Amino acid sequence: MGGFSPASAAQRCAVGIHTSPSSPVSRSRSRRQQQPAPPVRRRRLAAPLAVSRRSLLVPRAVAASTDRASPEAVGRFNLESNSELQVTVNAAPQGAIAEINFEATNTSGSLVLHWGALRPDRGEWLLPSRRPDGTTTFKNQALRTPFVKSGDNSTLRVEIDDPAVQAIEFLLFDEARNKWFKNNGQNFLIQLPTSRNQGQGASGATVVPEDLVQIQSYLRWERNGKQSYTSDQEKVEYEAARAELTDELNRGVPLEKLRARLTKTPESSERDAPAAKTTATKELEKRVSKHEKKKKYSVERIQRKNRDITQLLNKIKPGVTKEQVQAAPKQPTVLDLFTKSLQEGDDCDVLSRKLFKIGDKEILAIATKALGKTRVHLATNDVEPLILHWALAKKAGEWEAPPLSIAPSGSTLLDKACETSFVESELDGLQYQVVEIELDDDGYKGMPFVLRHGETWIKNNDSDFYLDFKTKVTKKAKDTGDAGKGTAKAFLERIADLEEDAQRSFMHRFNIAADLVDQARDAGLLGIVGLFVWIRFMSTRQLIWNKNYNVKPREISKAQDRFTDDLENMYKSYPQYREILRMILSAVGRGGEGDVGQRIRDEILVIQRNNDCKGGMMEEWHQKLHNNTSPDDVVICQAIIDYIKSDFDISVYWDTLNKNGINKERLLSYDRAIHSEPKFRSDQKEGLLRDLGNYMRSLKAVHSGADLESAIATCMGYKSEGEGFMVGVQINPVKGLSSGFPELLQFVLDHVEDKSAEPLLEGLLEARVELRPLLIESSERLKDLIFLDIALDSTFRTAVERSYEELNDAAPEKIMYFIGLVLENLALSTDDNEDILYCLKGWNQAMEMVKQKDDQWALYAKACLDRTRLALASKGEQYYNMMQPSAEYLGSLLNVDEWAVDIFTEEIIRGGSAATLSALLNRFDPVLRNVAHLGSWQVISPVEVTGYVVVVDKLLSVQNKSYDKPTILMAKSVKGEEEIPDGVVGVITPDMPDVLSHVSVRARNCKVLFATCFDPNTLSELQGHEGKVFSFKTTSADVTYREITESELMQSSSANAQAGEAIASLSLVKKKFLGKYAISAEDFTDEMVGAKSRNIAYLKGKVPSWVGIPTSVAIPFGTFEKVLSDDTNKEVAQNIQMLKGRLAQDDFSALGEMRKTVLDLTAPTQLVTELKEKMLSSGMPWPGDESDQRWEQAWMAIKKVWASKWNERAYFSTRKVKLDHDYLSMSVLVQEIVNADYAFVIHTTNPSSGDSSEIYAEVVKGLGETLVGAYPGRAMSFVCKKDDLDSPKVLGYPSKPIGLFIKRSIIFRSDSNGEDLEGYAGAGLYDSVPMDEEDQVVLDYTTDALITDSGFRSSILSSIARAGHAIEELYGSPQDVEGVVKDGKIYVVQTRPQM
């Protein structure tokens, strides 16, 4: 809903001359009736969008004070410094023909009136039938009438015979100069005398001018208390205003008097005081402005279409395609083999390497040092006879003949050079030619050379070839064993070989890039990433842009076009690479269509000529532009504009340059250096701002991939005429855009700098969503659409960052709305966006809960926030793993600054929507925690401890370490499966492992403080105290801490006596094979199986009937050892014995090899027979009945359970408690999988508070592996009092993004004799393996009844709590229970004593 918006009323509140939206074409009324708008009618542009925007930079006429000396005189306007326009109107009697006379002084003979008439009953221009001679129609939207040249002046007379016409609207156009003249950027509007059409329309009915209706409606709105109107109310109010004025006219009130009253403007008899009009206008504008500021939003809003968010779903994941996996590896060239042969030599140090192209052949130059001797090797795949004409150089540009002693045999010494014939050679059947030269002096800096074939000289693009001995571009990376791991290594080395040629100019670089596109594609995802890294290094000025090479701007734009066309084609054919290809395109720029690149060269000359600025800095810049234009020119142009706008404050010029990475040294480094600072006269200001503004569009069209205005103009179409020697440009509109799309983009452009960003953000998103189908369908001119989408995305991020201040005191709903907008924008920029879309759906549901005043909204929104953070972290990790290795390897090859390499991926993330979203989440997190009463801490293991603060990145990286003094770890990452290291008494983390995860249970078991801290400021403070001694005290919901002295630590050491120390040594009884490979549940004894199996057998028939217990059989203790001793597994047994020996020597790499070796076991026939019999007799399906392959799957799962005995975590955990690992035996519990809707874990005594009257449980969607395994995110958690099992209380909603689901299958559960020892929580250390792989499903909680249906949620959670309570009563002690829910029924799959 919106109140009256009187902007257009303010535009038309004056008598005589009125302005309207600037465009050299007609106008029509807005049809956006559904939007909250004032009770007025507006006209909108019917012009092509780009024309409207570009007209903002067209030379403008300046209105002078209106001369009212004669009653017929309407106005006099300055056109240029020595030219003006005077307009007079003949005050004809009512019904007669009105005459409008125009006279323009000191003009050319090519002046044209571009015009139309206005009637109150029509919104668009009327094209009168009575027209002056020579008038033509322009696109059926306007008339064009030439002026008649008379001496230095031009005149024209227009006659209007339609009494309903109230005004004419026009612009002037100088055809010879391609120049428009406007009235302060707006159309001229001439009101016709009221005497000829007062109150009468064409049919004789009373007609009220629309501008007066607008003002009257505004005044009515003020009188009515400035209410907010619906769309229907607006129409009623508007027509009521018209009726009031019509009534006054019908009562005989003259129209002129009515106008004077409404606008507070003197009547015609008093019009010799033109300032009165200005004062009245300003007063009305002031009232309008004051009203606008009071509105909730200062601009109108676009009406977003209602869409199903999942329509934006894109499941394409970047990766290696099947075709690429099957493709044969690319065969190395003979020069690749030659390089390899050198590098494999003893102690060969590659000093430098250069690859030069000679037509379709190549020549490779390498300098090496081996055994103290420097050698130069030149090899070519050109088999034609060649002579090397060469010399040595001790400084740049020098040619010095080598000593005869080092000239190869058969060489000829010349005055300043030597000639040596290439020698034919062969590698792996491939022919090549080579010359090798051994130097005797380390003082040489390089080797210049050219080639000769007969009498034909071969050069390096008109220059000498040159090998610099001191570059060392390859050794650092290539000689390192792991260098290039995780990259398209050969492709990156190819880029490095071509870099020196690329440095000559942007033309060379983009042409080389185009040549490399197919090779990048063939290398798969990492090839595309490698290409991006190279282009990104270029765009961030880490590579040389130009070196001693002059190139025309149109040649650069042509090369850009070629490269971006190739990227466009790949975008169409390889959707899995689109996200990276967008990044490449945004770093390159569009390039020039229609020879727009040449305009860079031409227009700077026009600017210098028109504005009398041919010397100094402008001439130096002109020379640079002609020599080699670059993206720096966009910055330089903006710096000059900012300098002029600041009234020539030179510090503003340097500030703009420096903020964009350009300093004085860089200006001086150009081939055509810029030494001078800009210096202009005040009379040059207006012309320079106008012309440089126009010029900026040409620069951005070539160099900027994310410039909104140029991207819109390119898609909507525009035409720039040539002037003099300049070329012209005509860009046609892109086909297939929706009918309302131009208006939507106009809205974006009109509001791109509004302080209140919300309407702009909505418009930008709506535009991106409208554009999306065309981007997916590989439309015509796809490249232009991609650049438009990139520009919309970039503008969105800028607008969000600008609105941070607006959100400082905003209500939670508004912050949530902003987060939703940013999530949607991120989803539109992401290839695989399913998780992000479901995060967005979650936010939308949370906002709906706020509107419904649901008291759970903050708790649910906190889960949405946590999940969104996980999605961002996952995205950041994906980018890092994908890009950083390529950045490091290519950076080392190209000698890129180390700091630029180190922050490469970080800068990519920081520049995207993910960083913007992260900042918003950080702002909102404390708000949510406060509303949900969550506090800054979640205490998982409440223990009072003292110790030294140590900061680590990952708990996993130190889990096997032993600390020799009490240590409190500040671990930035905790996944949930880690062990607590020896000596650690506390772990503080921002991560959120489940309260019932392995690490949480282990912390409570070992009496270690374990807590999540949600406040980044608190975390930062504690991390800043690394090395200091702190004391921590806890409650179930909070943590307090203080720094203490080491003496206090000694005094409190007794308090830490149990915390973090290894549990007293435990002993295991070695289990023997008792003759059975498989047993049924009635045979489950402690000699045969572990506690997991025995407890399941015990529960059968004892729990309430509504609790299901799955049927089970087991593979007993000793079976693994029996299988290993079988003759068929003799070799496996020998390998395992050898690996055990390595483990005894603390060679922990043997653990992984041990697990692999176990998988080589062969199943004895007796095992297969007995297991089949027990499974079938128990009612379970036998996998082998389906196929032999199904049995092999089952057998592999069994072996994986046995192999998990040698998991790192399990192995080190048993070492910590001094368990004899050889005595650890593994039985396997076999159960049919319940295809669960939900899985749960119950602790029948609240583990955080120790409250035995309260059950604590966690629930996940799908199988329980996401709960007990190291899957990110939190489960749903709840507590339930044992005396009120019908009233569960939700503590937290789920944030896990992934659920695991499986068809009917068998699971093989680990059940060792070391899992449930007294005082030792061994549960979860070993693996349970399903026969079939689970399906990973990205979860949409907005469709999950457990989240959305409070009745269903209460029923399920109560049933889970009741099952836990019943099992606790059965055993008489606290229990740790695992189970699932299927179709509302509870199944318990295992229970053990709660640790």
PDB file of N, CA, C and O in Angstrom, residues 948-952 1021-1028 1030:
ATOM      1  N   TYR A 948      45.878 -23.985  29.700  1.00  0.00           N
ATOM      2  CA  TYR A 948      46.480 -23.054  28.747  1.00  0.00           C
ATOM      3  C   TYR A 948      45.629 -23.014  27.469  1.00  0.00           C
ATOM      4  O   TYR A 948      45.260 -24.062  26.939  1.00  0.00           O
ATOM      5  N   VAL A 949      45.382 -21.818  26.985  1.00  0.00           N
ATOM      6  CA  VAL A 949      44.593 -21.648  25.761  1.00  0.00           C
ATOM      7  C   VAL A 949      45.482 -21.911  24.551  1.00  0.00           C
ATOM      8  O   VAL A 949      46.556 -21.319  24.408  1.00  0.00           O
ATOM      9  N   VAL A 950      45.024 -22.812  23.676  1.00  0.00           N
ATOM     10  CA  VAL A 950      45.739 -23.132  22.431  1.00  0.00           C
ATOM     11  C   VAL A 950      44.733 -23.058  21.290  1.00  0.00           C
ATOM     12  O   VAL A 950      43.640 -23.634  21.377  1.00  0.00           O
ATOM     13  N   VAL A 951      45.083 -22.365  20.222  1.00  0.00           N
ATOM     14  CA  VAL A 951      44.199 -22.203  19.061  1.00  0.00           C
ATOM     15  C   VAL A 951      44.611 -23.189  17.968  1.00  0.00           C
ATOM     16  O   VAL A 951      45.789 -23.257  17.604  1.00  0.00           O
ATOM     17  N   VAL A 952      43.647 -23.959  17.448  1.00  0.00           N
ATOM     18  CA  VAL A 952      43.905 -24.870  16.325  1.00  0.00           C
ATOM     19  C   VAL A 952      42.815 -24.675  15.283  1.00  0.00           C
ATOM     20  O   VAL A 952      41.703 -24.261  15.604  1.00  0.00           O
ATOM     21  N   GLU A1021      38.056 -12.877  21.218  1.00  0.00           N
ATOM     22  CA  GLU A1021      38.737 -12.468  22.454  1.00  0.00           C
ATOM     23  C   GLU A1021      39.527 -13.631  23.051  1.00  0.00           C
ATOM     24  O   GLU A1021      40.702 -13.486  23.418  1.00  0.00           O
ATOM     25  N   LEU A1022      38.901 -14.810  23.127  1.00  0.00           N
ATOM     26  CA  LEU A1022      39.577 -15.968  23.701  1.00  0.00           C
ATOM     27  C   LEU A1022      40.765 -16.398  22.841  1.00  0.00           C
ATOM     28  O   LEU A1022      41.829 -16.759  23.360  1.00  0.00           O
ATOM     29  N   GLN A1023      40.611 -16.360  21.533  1.00  0.00           N
ATOM     30  CA  GLN A1023      41.720 -16.727  20.648  1.00  0.00           C
ATOM     31  C   GLN A1023      42.887 -15.771  20.805  1.00  0.00           C
ATOM     32  O   GLN A1023      44.049 -16.156  20.651  1.00  0.00           O
ATOM     33  N   GLY A1024      42.571 -14.520  21.147  1.00  0.00           N
ATOM     34  CA  GLY A1024      43.623 -13.530  21.363  1.00  0.00           C
ATOM     35  C   GLY A1024      44.433 -13.772  22.626  1.00  0.00           C
ATOM     36  O   GLY A1024      45.479 -13.150  22.825  1.00  0.00           O
ATOM     37  N   HIS A1025      43.955 -14.684  23.471  1.00  0.00           N
ATOM     38  CA  HIS A1025      44.669 -14.999  24.726  1.00  0.00           C
ATOM     39  C   HIS A1025      45.458 -16.297  24.612  1.00  0.00           C
ATOM     40  O   HIS A1025      45.749 -16.945  25.626  1.00  0.00           O
ATOM     41  N   GLU A1026      45.806 -16.683  23.395  1.00  0.00           N
ATOM     42  CA  GLU A1026      46.535 -17.937  23.211  1.00  0.00           C
ATOM     43  C   GLU A1026      47.813 -17.941  24.046  1.00  0.00           C
ATOM     44  O   GLU A1026      48.547 -16.953  24.102  1.00  0.00           O
ATOM     45  N   GLY A1027      48.041 -19.066  24.711  1.00  0.00           N
ATOM     46  CA  GLY A1027      49.232 -19.210  25.545  1.00  0.00           C
ATOM     47  C   GLY A1027      49.020 -18.814  26.985  1.00  0.00           C
ATOM     48  O   GLY A1027      49.860 -19.118  27.846  1.00  0.00           O
ATOM     49  N   LYS A1028      47.919 -18.143  27.265  1.00  0.00           N
ATOM     50  CA  LYS A1028      47.640 -17.714  28.640  1.00  0.00           C
ATOM     51  C   LYS A1028      46.816 -18.765  29.367  1.00  0.00           C
ATOM     52  O   LYS A1028      46.248 -19.673  28.755  1.00  0.00           O
ATOM     53  N   PHE A1030      43.650 -19.874  31.649  1.00  0.00           N
ATOM     54  CA  PHE A1030      42.278 -19.443  31.909  1.00  0.00           C
ATOM     55  C   PHE A1030      41.537 -20.486  32.731  1.00  0.00           C
ATOM     56  O   PHE A1030      41.831 -21.682  32.668  1.00  0.00           O
TER      57      PHE A1030
END
